[in-house]
JSON list of C-alpha atoms and ligand atoms in Angstrom, two decimals:
[
{"chain": "A", "resi": 274, "resn": "MET", "atom": "CA", "xyz": [-3.86, -23.14, 42.23]},
{"chain": "A", "resi": 275, "resn": "THR", "atom": "CA", "xyz": [-5.37, -24.23, 45.56]},
{"chain": "A", "resi": 276, "resn": "PRO", "atom": "CA", "xyz": [-3.68, -27.07, 47.37]},
{"chain": "A", "resi": 277, "resn": "ALA", "atom": "CA", "xyz": [-6.20, -29.79, 47.94]},
{"chain": "A", "resi": 278, "resn": "ARG", "atom": "CA", "xyz": [-6.82, -30.25, 51.71]},
{"chain": "A", "resi": 279, "resn": "PRO", "atom": "CA", "xyz": [-7.89, -34.02, 52.27]},
{"chain": "A", "resi": 280, "resn": "GLY", "atom": "CA", "xyz": [-10.78, -34.11, 54.89]},
{"chain": "A", "resi": 281, "resn": "ALA", "atom": "CA", "xyz": [-10.86, -30.35, 55.84]},
{"chain": "A", "resi": 282, "resn": "PRO", "atom": "CA", "xyz": [-13.56, -30.03, 57.85]},
{"chain": "A", "resi": 283, "resn": "TYR", "atom": "CA", "xyz": [-17.06, -28.92, 56.69]},
{"chain": "A", "resi": 284, "resn": "THR", "atom": "CA", "xyz": [-17.02, -25.00, 57.64]},
{"chain": "A", "resi": 285, "resn": "SER", "atom": "CA", "xyz": [-20.49, -23.01, 57.70]},
{"chain": "A", "resi": 286, "resn": "SER", "atom": "CA", "xyz": [-19.46, -19.92, 55.88]},
{"chain": "A", "resi": 287, "resn": "MET", "atom": "CA", "xyz": [-17.50, -20.89, 52.87]},
{"chain": "A", "resi": 288, "resn": "SER", "atom": "CA", "xyz": [-20.11, -19.33, 50.96]},
{"chain": "A", "resi": 289, "resn": "ASP", "atom": "CA", "xyz": [-19.18, -15.87, 49.79]},
{"chain": "A", "resi": 290, "resn": "ARG", "atom": "CA", "xyz": [-22.90, -14.73, 50.26]},
{"chain": "A", "resi": 291, "resn": "ALA", "atom": "CA", "xyz": [-24.02, -13.97, 53.81]},
{"chain": "A", "resi": 292, "resn": "ARG", "atom": "CA", "xyz": [-27.73, -15.71, 54.63]},
{"chain": "A", "resi": 293, "resn": "ILE", "atom": "CA", "xyz": [-30.00, -13.72, 56.52]},
{"chain": "A", "resi": 294, "resn": "LEU", "atom": "CA", "xyz": [-33.49, -14.75, 57.90]},
{"chain": "A", "resi": 295, "resn": "LEU", "atom": "CA", "xyz": [-35.96, -11.79, 57.15]},
{"chain": "A", "resi": 296, "resn": "VAL", "atom": "CA", "xyz": [-38.95, -12.05, 59.47]},
{"chain": "A", "resi": 297, "resn": "GLU", "atom": "CA", "xyz": [-41.67, -9.69, 58.95]},
{"chain": "A", "resi": 298, "resn": "ASP", "atom": "CA", "xyz": [-45.54, -9.84, 58.86]},
{"chain": "A", "resi": 299, "resn": "ASP", "atom": "CA", "xyz": [-45.78, -6.40, 57.22]},
{"chain": "A", "resi": 300, "resn": "VAL", "atom": "CA", "xyz": [-46.46, -7.19, 53.37]},
{"chain": "A", "resi": 301, "resn": "ARG", "atom": "CA", "xyz": [-44.64, -3.99, 51.75]},
{"chain": "A", "resi": 302, "resn": "LEU", "atom": "CA", "xyz": [-42.14, -3.16, 54.19]},
{"chain": "A", "resi": 303, "resn": "ALA", "atom": "CA", "xyz": [-41.24, -7.01, 54.17]},
{"chain": "A", "resi": 304, "resn": "GLN", "atom": "CA", "xyz": [-40.86, -6.48, 50.36]},
{"chain": "A", "resi": 305, "resn": "LEU", "atom": "CA", "xyz": [-39.03, -3.12, 51.00]},
{"chain": "A", "resi": 306, "resn": "LEU", "atom": "CA", "xyz": [-36.42, -5.19, 53.29]},
{"chain": "A", "resi": 307, "resn": "ASP", "atom": "CA", "xyz": [-36.11, -8.08, 51.20]},
{"chain": "A", "resi": 308, "resn": "GLN", "atom": "CA", "xyz": [-35.29, -5.94, 48.04]},
{"chain": "A", "resi": 309, "resn": "LEU", "atom": "CA", "xyz": [-32.61, -3.88, 49.97]},
{"chain": "A", "resi": 310, "resn": "LEU", "atom": "CA", "xyz": [-30.65, -6.56, 51.37]},
{"chain": "A", "resi": 311, "resn": "THR", "atom": "CA", "xyz": [-30.66, -7.95, 47.94]},
{"chain": "A", "resi": 312, "resn": "ALA", "atom": "CA", "xyz": [-29.47, -5.41, 46.55]},
{"chain": "A", "resi": 313, "resn": "GLU", "atom": "CA", "xyz": [-26.29, -5.35, 49.45]},
{"chain": "A", "resi": 314, "resn": "GLY", "atom": "CA", "xyz": [-25.99, -8.70, 48.09]},
{"chain": "A", "resi": 315, "resn": "TYR", "atom": "CA", "xyz": [-26.98, -10.92, 50.68]},
{"chain": "A", "resi": 316, "resn": "ASP", "atom": "CA", "xyz": [-29.18, -13.63, 50.45]},
{"chain": "A", "resi": 317, "resn": "THR", "atom": "CA", "xyz": [-32.31, -13.72, 51.98]},
{"chain": "A", "resi": 318, "resn": "VAL", "atom": "CA", "xyz": [-35.12, -16.01, 53.47]},
{"chain": "A", "resi": 319, "resn": "LEU", "atom": "CA", "xyz": [-38.22, -14.71, 54.28]},
{"chain": "A", "resi": 320, "resn": "ALA", "atom": "CA", "xyz": [-40.62, -15.61, 57.14]},
{"chain": "A", "resi": 321, "resn": "ARG", "atom": "CA", "xyz": [-43.88, -13.85, 57.63]},
{"chain": "A", "resi": 322, "resn": "ASP", "atom": "CA", "xyz": [-45.32, -15.52, 60.59]},
{"chain": "A", "resi": 323, "resn": "GLY", "atom": "CA", "xyz": [-43.37, -16.54, 64.24]},
{"chain": "A", "resi": 324, "resn": "GLN", "atom": "CA", "xyz": [-43.87, -20.31, 63.79]},
{"chain": "A", "resi": 325, "resn": "ARG", "atom": "CA", "xyz": [-42.22, -19.82, 60.21]},
{"chain": "A", "resi": 326, "resn": "ALA", "atom": "CA", "xyz": [-39.55, -17.92, 60.92]},
{"chain": "A", "resi": 327, "resn": "LEU", "atom": "CA", "xyz": [-38.95, -20.88, 64.27]},
{"chain": "A", "resi": 328, "resn": "HIS", "atom": "CA", "xyz": [-38.92, -23.57, 61.63]},
{"chain": "A", "resi": 329, "resn": "GLU", "atom": "CA", "xyz": [-36.87, -21.73, 59.12]},
{"chain": "A", "resi": 330, "resn": "GLY", "atom": "CA", "xyz": [-34.27, -21.00, 62.18]},
{"chain": "A", "resi": 331, "resn": "LEU", "atom": "CA", "xyz": [-33.84, -24.03, 63.10]},
{"chain": "A", "resi": 332, "resn": "THR", "atom": "CA", "xyz": [-33.82, -26.24, 60.08]},
{"chain": "A", "resi": 333, "resn": "GLN", "atom": "CA", "xyz": [-31.83, -23.93, 57.62]},
{"chain": "A", "resi": 334, "resn": "GLN", "atom": "CA", "xyz": [-28.45, -22.12, 58.20]},
{"chain": "A", "resi": 335, "resn": "PHE", "atom": "CA", "xyz": [-27.86, -18.06, 58.32]},
{"chain": "A", "resi": 336, "resn": "ASP", "atom": "CA", "xyz": [-25.31, -15.62, 59.08]},
{"chain": "A", "resi": 337, "resn": "ALA", "atom": "CA", "xyz": [-28.05, -13.32, 60.72]},
{"chain": "A", "resi": 338, "resn": "ILE", "atom": "CA", "xyz": [-31.41, -12.77, 61.68]},
{"chain": "A", "resi": 339, "resn": "VAL", "atom": "CA", "xyz": [-33.19, -9.23, 60.95]},
{"chain": "A", "resi": 340, "resn": "LEU", "atom": "CA", "xyz": [-36.83, -9.97, 63.59]},
{"chain": "A", "resi": 341, "resn": "ASP", "atom": "CA", "xyz": [-40.14, -8.17, 63.95]},
{"chain": "A", "resi": 342, "resn": "ARG", "atom": "CA", "xyz": [-41.16, -8.11, 67.05]},
{"chain": "A", "resi": 343, "resn": "GLY", "atom": "CA", "xyz": [-44.82, -8.02, 66.38]},
{"chain": "A", "resi": 344, "resn": "LEU", "atom": "CA", "xyz": [-45.54, -11.31, 64.54]},
{"chain": "A", "resi": 345, "resn": "PRO", "atom": "CA", "xyz": [-48.67, -13.77, 63.52]},
{"chain": "A", "resi": 346, "resn": "VAL", "atom": "CA", "xyz": [-48.88, -16.61, 65.83]},
{"chain": "A", "resi": 347, "resn": "LEU", "atom": "CA", "xyz": [-45.53, -16.50, 67.64]},
{"chain": "A", "resi": 348, "resn": "GLU", "atom": "CA", "xyz": [-44.19, -13.15, 69.15]},
{"chain": "A", "resi": 349, "resn": "GLY", "atom": "CA", "xyz": [-40.67, -12.09, 67.79]},
{"chain": "A", "resi": 350, "resn": "LEU", "atom": "CA", "xyz": [-38.72, -11.92, 71.03]},
{"chain": "A", "resi": 351, "resn": "ASP", "atom": "CA", "xyz": [-40.78, -15.78, 71.58]},
{"chain": "A", "resi": 352, "resn": "VAL", "atom": "CA", "xyz": [-38.90, -17.00, 68.36]},
{"chain": "A", "resi": 353, "resn": "LEU", "atom": "CA", "xyz": [-35.64, -15.22, 69.38]},
{"chain": "A", "resi": 354, "resn": "THR", "atom": "CA", "xyz": [-36.02, -17.60, 73.26]},
{"chain": "A", "resi": 355, "resn": "ARG", "atom": "CA", "xyz": [-37.12, -20.51, 71.28]},
{"chain": "A", "resi": 356, "resn": "LEU", "atom": "CA", "xyz": [-33.88, -20.39, 68.90]},
{"chain": "A", "resi": 357, "resn": "ARG", "atom": "CA", "xyz": [-31.41, -19.56, 71.93]},
{"chain": "A", "resi": 358, "resn": "SER", "atom": "CA", "xyz": [-32.88, -22.48, 73.81]},
{"chain": "A", "resi": 359, "resn": "ARG", "atom": "CA", "xyz": [-31.73, -25.13, 70.87]},
{"chain": "A", "resi": 360, "resn": "GLY", "atom": "CA", "xyz": [-28.42, -24.17, 70.30]},
{"chain": "A", "resi": 361, "resn": "VAL", "atom": "CA", "xyz": [-29.22, -21.20, 67.45]},
{"chain": "A", "resi": 362, "resn": "LEU", "atom": "CA", "xyz": [-26.72, -18.94, 68.25]},
{"chain": "A", "resi": 363, "resn": "THR", "atom": "CA", "xyz": [-26.99, -16.94, 65.14]},
{"chain": "A", "resi": 364, "resn": "PRO", "atom": "CA", "xyz": [-27.03, -13.12, 65.82]},
{"chain": "A", "resi": 365, "resn": "ALA", "atom": "CA", "xyz": [-30.36, -11.35, 65.87]},
{"chain": "A", "resi": 366, "resn": "LEU", "atom": "CA", "xyz": [-31.47, -7.57, 65.12]},
{"chain": "A", "resi": 367, "resn": "VAL", "atom": "CA", "xyz": [-34.57, -6.85, 66.60]},
{"chain": "A", "resi": 368, "resn": "LEU", "atom": "CA", "xyz": [-36.69, -3.73, 64.40]},
{"chain": "A", "resi": 369, "resn": "SER", "atom": "CA", "xyz": [-39.88, -2.54, 66.28]},
{"chain": "A", "resi": 370, "resn": "ALA", "atom": "CA", "xyz": [-42.44, -0.02, 67.02]},
{"chain": "A", "resi": 371, "resn": "LEU", "atom": "CA", "xyz": [-41.25, -0.97, 70.39]},
{"chain": "A", "resi": 372, "resn": "SER", "atom": "CA", "xyz": [-38.67, 1.26, 70.88]},
{"chain": "A", "resi": 373, "resn": "ASN", "atom": "CA", "xyz": [-38.16, 2.69, 74.44]},
{"chain": "A", "resi": 374, "resn": "PRO", "atom": "CA", "xyz": [-35.99, 1.82, 76.63]},
{"chain": "A", "resi": 375, "resn": "ALA", "atom": "CA", "xyz": [-37.74, -0.51, 78.26]},
{"chain": "A", "resi": 376, "resn": "ASP", "atom": "CA", "xyz": [-38.11, -2.32, 75.58]},
{"chain": "A", "resi": 377, "resn": "ARG", "atom": "CA", "xyz": [-34.89, -2.38, 73.99]},
{"chain": "A", "resi": 378, "resn": "VAL", "atom": "CA", "xyz": [-33.59, -3.82, 77.37]},
{"chain": "A", "resi": 379, "resn": "GLU", "atom": "CA", "xyz": [-36.30, -6.91, 76.83]},
{"chain": "A", "resi": 380, "resn": "GLY", "atom": "CA", "xyz": [-34.76, -7.48, 73.48]},
{"chain": "A", "resi": 381, "resn": "LEU", "atom": "CA", "xyz": [-31.33, -7.48, 74.02]},
{"chain": "A", "resi": 382, "resn": "ASP", "atom": "CA", "xyz": [-31.98, -9.57, 77.45]},
{"chain": "A", "resi": 383, "resn": "ARG", "atom": "CA", "xyz": [-33.74, -12.08, 75.70]},
{"chain": "A", "resi": 384, "resn": "GLY", "atom": "CA", "xyz": [-30.86, -12.84, 72.88]},
{"chain": "A", "resi": 385, "resn": "ALA", "atom": "CA", "xyz": [-31.05, -9.85, 70.76]},
{"chain": "A", "resi": 386, "resn": "GLU", "atom": "CA", "xyz": [-27.63, -8.96, 69.47]},
{"chain": "A", "resi": 387, "resn": "ASP", "atom": "CA", "xyz": [-28.93, -5.65, 68.50]},
{"chain": "A", "resi": 388, "resn": "TYR", "atom": "CA", "xyz": [-32.20, -3.33, 68.62]},
{"chain": "A", "resi": 389, "resn": "LEU", "atom": "CA", "xyz": [-32.91, -0.97, 66.33]},
{"chain": "A", "resi": 390, "resn": "GLY", "atom": "CA", "xyz": [-36.73, 1.31, 66.27]},
{"chain": "A", "resi": 391, "resn": "LYS", "atom": "CA", "xyz": [-39.67, 1.87, 63.80]},
{"chain": "A", "resi": 392, "resn": "PRO", "atom": "CA", "xyz": [-39.27, 3.75, 61.57]},
{"chain": "A", "resi": 393, "resn": "PHE", "atom": "CA", "xyz": [-35.64, 3.91, 61.12]},
{"chain": "A", "resi": 394, "resn": "ASP", "atom": "CA", "xyz": [-33.00, 5.07, 58.87]},
{"chain": "A", "resi": 395, "resn": "ILE", "atom": "CA", "xyz": [-32.61, 2.82, 55.65]},
{"chain": "A", "resi": 396, "resn": "ASP", "atom": "CA", "xyz": [-28.84, 3.42, 55.63]},
{"chain": "A", "resi": 397, "resn": "GLU", "atom": "CA", "xyz": [-28.30, 3.27, 59.87]},
{"chain": "A", "resi": 398, "resn": "LEU", "atom": "CA", "xyz": [-30.19, -0.33, 59.40]},
{"chain": "A", "resi": 399, "resn": "LEU", "atom": "CA", "xyz": [-27.76, -1.76, 56.59]},
{"chain": "A", "resi": 400, "resn": "ALA", "atom": "CA", "xyz": [-24.72, -0.35, 58.53]},
{"chain": "A", "resi": 401, "resn": "ARG", "atom": "CA", "xyz": [-26.27, -1.80, 61.94]},
{"chain": "A", "resi": 402, "resn": "VAL", "atom": "CA", "xyz": [-26.40, -5.39, 59.20]},
{"chain": "A", "resi": 403, "resn": "ARG", "atom": "CA", "xyz": [-22.59, -4.94, 58.52]},
{"chain": "A", "resi": 404, "resn": "ALA", "atom": "CA", "xyz": [-21.63, -4.71, 61.91]},
{"chain": "A", "resi": 405, "resn": "LEU", "atom": "CA", "xyz": [-23.60, -7.72, 62.42]},
{"chain": "A", "resi": 406, "resn": "LEU", "atom": "CA", "xyz": [-22.25, -9.60, 60.25]},
{"chain": "A", "resi": 407, "resn": "ARG", "atom": "CA", "xyz": [-18.45, -8.36, 60.72]},
{"chain": "A", "resi": 408, "resn": "ARG", "atom": "CA", "xyz": [-19.14, -9.42, 64.67]},
{"chain": "A", "resi": 409, "resn": "HIS", "atom": "CA", "xyz": [-20.06, -12.94, 63.74]},
{"chain": "A", "resi": 410, "resn": "ARG", "atom": "CA", "xyz": [-17.42, -14.14, 61.06]},
{"chain": "A", "resi": 411, "resn": "THR", "atom": "CA", "xyz": [-14.72, -12.17, 63.73]},
{"chain": "A", "resi": 412, "resn": "SER", "atom": "CA", "xyz": [-16.17, -13.71, 67.20]},
{"chain": "A", "resi": 413, "resn": "VAL", "atom": "CA", "xyz": [-15.24, -17.53, 67.91]},
{"chain": "A", "resi": 414, "resn": "PRO", "atom": "CA", "xyz": [-18.12, -19.48, 67.38]},
{"chain": "A", "resi": 415, "resn": "MET", "atom": "CA", "xyz": [-19.72, -21.16, 70.13]},
{"chain": "A", "resi": 416, "resn": "VAL", "atom": "CA", "xyz": [-22.69, -23.76, 69.54]},
{"chain": "A", "resi": 417, "resn": "ALA", "atom": "CA", "xyz": [-24.80, -25.82, 71.94]},
{"chain": "A", "resi": 418, "resn": "VAL", "atom": "CA", "xyz": [-24.17, -28.99, 72.13]},
{"chain": "A", "resi": 419, "resn": "PRO", "atom": "CA", "xyz": [-25.84, -32.18, 75.03]},
{"chain": "A", "resi": 420, "resn": "GLY", "atom": "CA", "xyz": [-24.23, -30.84, 78.24]},
{"chain": "A", "resi": 421, "resn": "GLY", "atom": "CA", "xyz": [-22.02, -28.20, 77.06]},
{"chain": "A", "resi": 422, "resn": "THR", "atom": "CA", "xyz": [-20.85, -25.74, 74.49]},
{"chain": "A", "resi": 423, "resn": "PHE", "atom": "CA", "xyz": [-18.27, -26.56, 71.41]},
{"chain": "A", "resi": 424, "resn": "ASP", "atom": "CA", "xyz": [-15.64, -24.08, 70.72]},
{"chain": "A", "resi": 425, "resn": "VAL", "atom": "CA", "xyz": [-15.49, -24.70, 67.11]},
{"chain": "A", "resi": 426, "resn": "ALA", "atom": "CA", "xyz": [-12.45, -22.70, 66.66]},
{"chain": "A", "resi": 427, "resn": "SER", "atom": "CA", "xyz": [-10.39, -24.57, 69.16]},
{"chain": "A", "resi": 428, "resn": "ARG", "atom": "CA", "xyz": [-12.36, -27.82, 68.60]},
{"chain": "A", "resi": 429, "resn": "THR", "atom": "CA", "xyz": [-12.65, -27.71, 72.46]},
{"chain": "A", "resi": 430, "resn": "VAL", "atom": "CA", "xyz": [-16.24, -29.29, 74.19]},
{"chain": "A", "resi": 431, "resn": "SER", "atom": "CA", "xyz": [-16.36, -27.33, 77.62]},
{"chain": "A", "resi": 432, "resn": "THR", "atom": "CA", "xyz": [-18.97, -29.70, 79.51]},
{"chain": "A", "resi": 433, "resn": "ARG", "atom": "CA", "xyz": [-21.32, -28.21, 82.15]},
{"chain": "A", "resi": 434, "resn": "THR", "atom": "CA", "xyz": [-19.16, -30.72, 85.03]},
{"chain": "A", "resi": 435, "resn": "GLY", "atom": "CA", "xyz": [-16.16, -27.95, 84.09]},
{"chain": "A", "resi": 436, "resn": "GLN", "atom": "CA", "xyz": [-14.41, -30.31, 81.71]},
{"chain": "A", "resi": 437, "resn": "ASP", "atom": "CA", "xyz": [-12.43, -29.11, 78.94]},
{"chain": "A", "resi": 438, "resn": "VAL", "atom": "CA", "xyz": [-12.41, -32.34, 75.92]},
{"chain": "A", "resi": 439, "resn": "MET", "atom": "CA", "xyz": [-10.56, -31.90, 73.25]},
{"chain": "A", "resi": 440, "resn": "LEU", "atom": "CA", "xyz": [-11.57, -32.77, 69.76]},
{"chain": "A", "resi": 441, "resn": "SER", "atom": "CA", "xyz": [-9.62, -34.19, 67.20]},
{"chain": "A", "resi": 442, "resn": "GLU", "atom": "CA", "xyz": [-10.36, -32.18, 63.45]},
{"chain": "A", "resi": 443, "resn": "ARG", "atom": "CA", "xyz": [-12.50, -35.09, 62.01]},
{"chain": "A", "resi": 444, "resn": "GLU", "atom": "CA", "xyz": [-14.78, -35.66, 65.35]},
{"chain": "A", "resi": 445, "resn": "ALA", "atom": "CA", "xyz": [-14.96, -31.74, 65.48]},
{"chain": "A", "resi": 446, "resn": "ALA", "atom": "CA", "xyz": [-16.04, -30.76, 61.55]},
{"chain": "A", "resi": 447, "resn": "LEU", "atom": "CA", "xyz": [-18.61, -34.17, 62.53]},
{"chain": "A", "resi": 448, "resn": "LEU", "atom": "CA", "xyz": [-20.03, -32.30, 65.28]},
{"chain": "A", "resi": 449, "resn": "GLU", "atom": "CA", "xyz": [-20.41, -28.82, 64.00]},
{"chain": "A", "resi": 450, "resn": "ARG", "atom": "CA", "xyz": [-22.28, -30.77, 61.04]},
{"chain": "A", "resi": 451, "resn": "LEU", "atom": "CA", "xyz": [-24.54, -31.92, 63.48]},
{"chain": "A", "resi": 452, "resn": "ALA", "atom": "CA", "xyz": [-24.53, -28.86, 66.33]},
{"chain": "A", "resi": 453, "resn": "ARG", "atom": "CA", "xyz": [-25.21, -26.72, 63.69]},
{"chain": "A", "resi": 454, "resn": "ARG", "atom": "CA", "xyz": [-28.50, -27.73, 63.08]},
{"chain": "A", "resi": 455, "resn": "PRO", "atom": "CA", "xyz": [-29.77, -29.61, 66.21]},
{"chain": "A", "resi": 456, "resn": "ASN", "atom": "CA", "xyz": [-33.15, -30.80, 64.76]},
{"chain": "A", "resi": 457, "resn": "GLN", "atom": "CA", "xyz": [-31.88, -32.45, 61.48]},
{"chain": "A", "resi": 458, "resn": "VAL", "atom": "CA", "xyz": [-31.72, -35.67, 60.68]},
{"chain": "A", "resi": 459, "resn": "PHE", "atom": "CA", "xyz": [-28.51, -36.49, 58.39]},
{"chain": "A", "resi": 460, "resn": "GLU", "atom": "CA", "xyz": [-28.14, -39.59, 56.05]},
{"chain": "A", "resi": 461, "resn": "ARG", "atom": "CA", "xyz": [-24.89, -41.37, 56.94]},
{"chain": "A", "resi": 462, "resn": "GLU", "atom": "CA", "xyz": [-24.07, -40.84, 52.88]},
{"chain": "A", "resi": 463, "resn": "ASP", "atom": "CA", "xyz": [-24.66, -36.90, 52.85]},
{"chain": "A", "resi": 464, "resn": "LEU", "atom": "CA", "xyz": [-22.74, -36.85, 56.39]},
{"chain": "A", "resi": 465, "resn": "LEU", "atom": "CA", "xyz": [-20.22, -38.92, 54.44]},
{"chain": "A", "resi": 466, "resn": "ALA", "atom": "CA", "xyz": [-19.92, -36.44, 51.39]},
{"chain": "A", "resi": 467, "resn": "GLU", "atom": "CA", "xyz": [-19.66, -33.15, 53.26]},
{"chain": "A", "resi": 468, "resn": "VAL", "atom": "CA", "xyz": [-17.61, -34.00, 56.45]},
{"chain": "A", "resi": 469, "resn": "PHE", "atom": "CA", "xyz": [-15.46, -37.36, 55.02]},
{"chain": "A", "resi": 470, "resn": "PRO", "atom": "CA", "xyz": [-15.05, -35.88, 51.24]},
{"chain": "A", "resi": 471, "resn": "ASP", "atom": "CA", "xyz": [-12.14, -38.24, 50.89]},
{"chain": "A", "resi": 472, "resn": "ALA", "atom": "CA", "xyz": [-13.64, -41.29, 52.36]},
{"chain": "A", "resi": 473, "resn": "ASP", "atom": "CA", "xyz": [-16.46, -43.68, 50.37]},
{"chain": "A", "resi": 474, "resn": "ASP", "atom": "CA", "xyz": [-17.44, -46.08, 53.03]},
{"chain": "A", "resi": 475, "resn": "PRO", "atom": "CA", "xyz": [-20.07, -44.97, 55.10]},
{"chain": "A", "resi": 476, "resn": "GLY", "atom": "CA", "xyz": [-18.77, -46.74, 57.97]},
{"chain": "A", "resi": 477, "resn": "VAL", "atom": "CA", "xyz": [-16.16, -44.18, 58.94]},
{"chain": "A", "resi": 478, "resn": "VAL", "atom": "CA", "xyz": [-19.23, -42.01, 59.90]},
{"chain": "A", "resi": 479, "resn": "ASP", "atom": "CA", "xyz": [-19.98, -44.54, 62.23]},
{"chain": "A", "resi": 480, "resn": "THR", "atom": "CA", "xyz": [-16.68, -44.92, 63.45]},
{"chain": "A", "resi": 481, "resn": "TYR", "atom": "CA", "xyz": [-16.41, -40.86, 64.28]},
{"chain": "A", "resi": 482, "resn": "VAL", "atom": "CA", "xyz": [-20.29, -40.79, 66.17]},
{"chain": "A", "resi": 483, "resn": "HIS", "atom": "CA", "xyz": [-18.40, -43.54, 68.52]},
{"chain": "A", "resi": 484, "resn": "TYR", "atom": "CA", "xyz": [-15.65, -41.90, 69.22]},
{"chain": "A", "resi": 485, "resn": "LEU", "atom": "CA", "xyz": [-17.61, -38.54, 70.06]},
{"chain": "A", "resi": 486, "resn": "ARG", "atom": "CA", "xyz": [-19.72, -40.77, 72.31]},
{"chain": "A", "resi": 487, "resn": "LYS", "atom": "CA", "xyz": [-16.59, -42.46, 73.81]},
{"chain": "A", "resi": 488, "resn": "LYS", "atom": "CA", "xyz": [-15.12, -38.43, 74.34]},
{"chain": "A", "resi": 489, "resn": "LEU", "atom": "CA", "xyz": [-18.32, -37.19, 74.65]},
{"chain": "A", "resi": 490, "resn": "GLY", "atom": "CA", "xyz": [-21.52, -39.31, 76.67]},
{"chain": "A", "resi": 491, "resn": "ARG", "atom": "CA", "xyz": [-23.49, -41.81, 74.21]},
{"chain": "A", "resi": 492, "resn": "GLN", "atom": "CA", "xyz": [-26.21, -39.22, 74.50]},
{"chain": "A", "resi": 493, "resn": "THR", "atom": "CA", "xyz": [-24.17, -36.70, 72.25]},
{"chain": "A", "resi": 494, "resn": "VAL", "atom": "CA", "xyz": [-24.94, -38.23, 69.12]},
{"chain": "A", "resi": 495, "resn": "THR", "atom": "CA", "xyz": [-28.79, -40.27, 68.36]},
{"chain": "A", "resi": 496, "resn": "THR", "atom": "CA", "xyz": [-28.71, -43.00, 65.75]},
{"chain": "A", "resi": 497, "resn": "ILE", "atom": "CA", "xyz": [-31.98, -43.12, 63.39]},
{"chain": "A", "resi": 498, "resn": "ARG", "atom": "CA", "xyz": [-32.51, -46.27, 62.62]},
{"chain": "A", "resi": 499, "resn": "GLY", "atom": "CA", "xyz": [-32.33, -46.90, 59.03]},
{"chain": "A", "resi": 500, "resn": "ILE", "atom": "CA", "xyz": [-31.29, -43.41, 58.59]},
{"chain": "A", "resi": 501, "resn": "GLY", "atom": "CA", "xyz": [-28.07, -41.95, 60.07]},
{"chain": "A", "resi": 502, "resn": "TYR", "atom": "CA", "xyz": [-27.94, -39.68, 62.89]},
{"chain": "A", "resi": 503, "resn": "ARG", "atom": "CA", "xyz": [-28.64, -36.64, 64.37]},
{"chain": "A", "resi": 504, "resn": "LEU", "atom": "CA", "xyz": [-27.26, -34.67, 67.28]},
{"chain": "A", "resi": 505, "resn": "GLY", "atom": "CA", "xyz": [-28.65, -35.55, 70.72]},
{"chain": "A", "resi": 506, "resn": "ALA", "atom": "CA", "xyz": [-31.49, -33.62, 72.80]},
{"chain": "A", "resi": 507, "resn": "LEU", "atom": "CA", "xyz": [-30.38, -30.27, 74.10]},
{"chain": "A", "resi": 508, "resn": "SER", "atom": "CA", "xyz": [-31.08, -30.07, 77.40]},
{"chain": "B", "resi": 155, "resn": "CA", "atom": "CA1", "xyz": [-45.31, -6.63, 62.93]}
]
């Protein structure tokens, strides 16, 4: 029997199946990759152009991104740069026909964790995806928040002014929920159900937003009138 954990914080990695954002415009290759990853037991979401990839990456949560470079609308590395600048730190494996050393260096410098040239060996691709997911799960998750970086495991926000602010378990759970999807507006009732499952008064959400603002500054959380809250603007 699993002991009840009242007030257990929301965590993003409770699902057994890893979620992968697959970004590939070549229809046949996209289909092949989708089938391969699904057969390995991953949940995939397919995006066929850069704009779509950016949208999915900003509004959904993934454990890894497999990213083509040459894409319609927005180039793969531009997608990655924009995701990183908005606080999305999901590890990415870039797949590209551009695979000389300078291309690889550019990919890694712009935020990719790994880079594989096309054509690639299927077993090698799957092994690299597994390695990416392992690293992701064992590494300490860091999330961008307004004015600093949030270390989820130690519940500490390191501000740009060099100060470390320690959060309570519930403050940390609320901040993580908001920061994992920095562009999403959350309804109070949804935050209540997801972050404070043992409470039934949405006022508890407002109380913890107040605590977060007190510790980290007013800009940390933005109020959306009549709806709820979202993370404050990431600079
Ligand atoms: Ca392509």
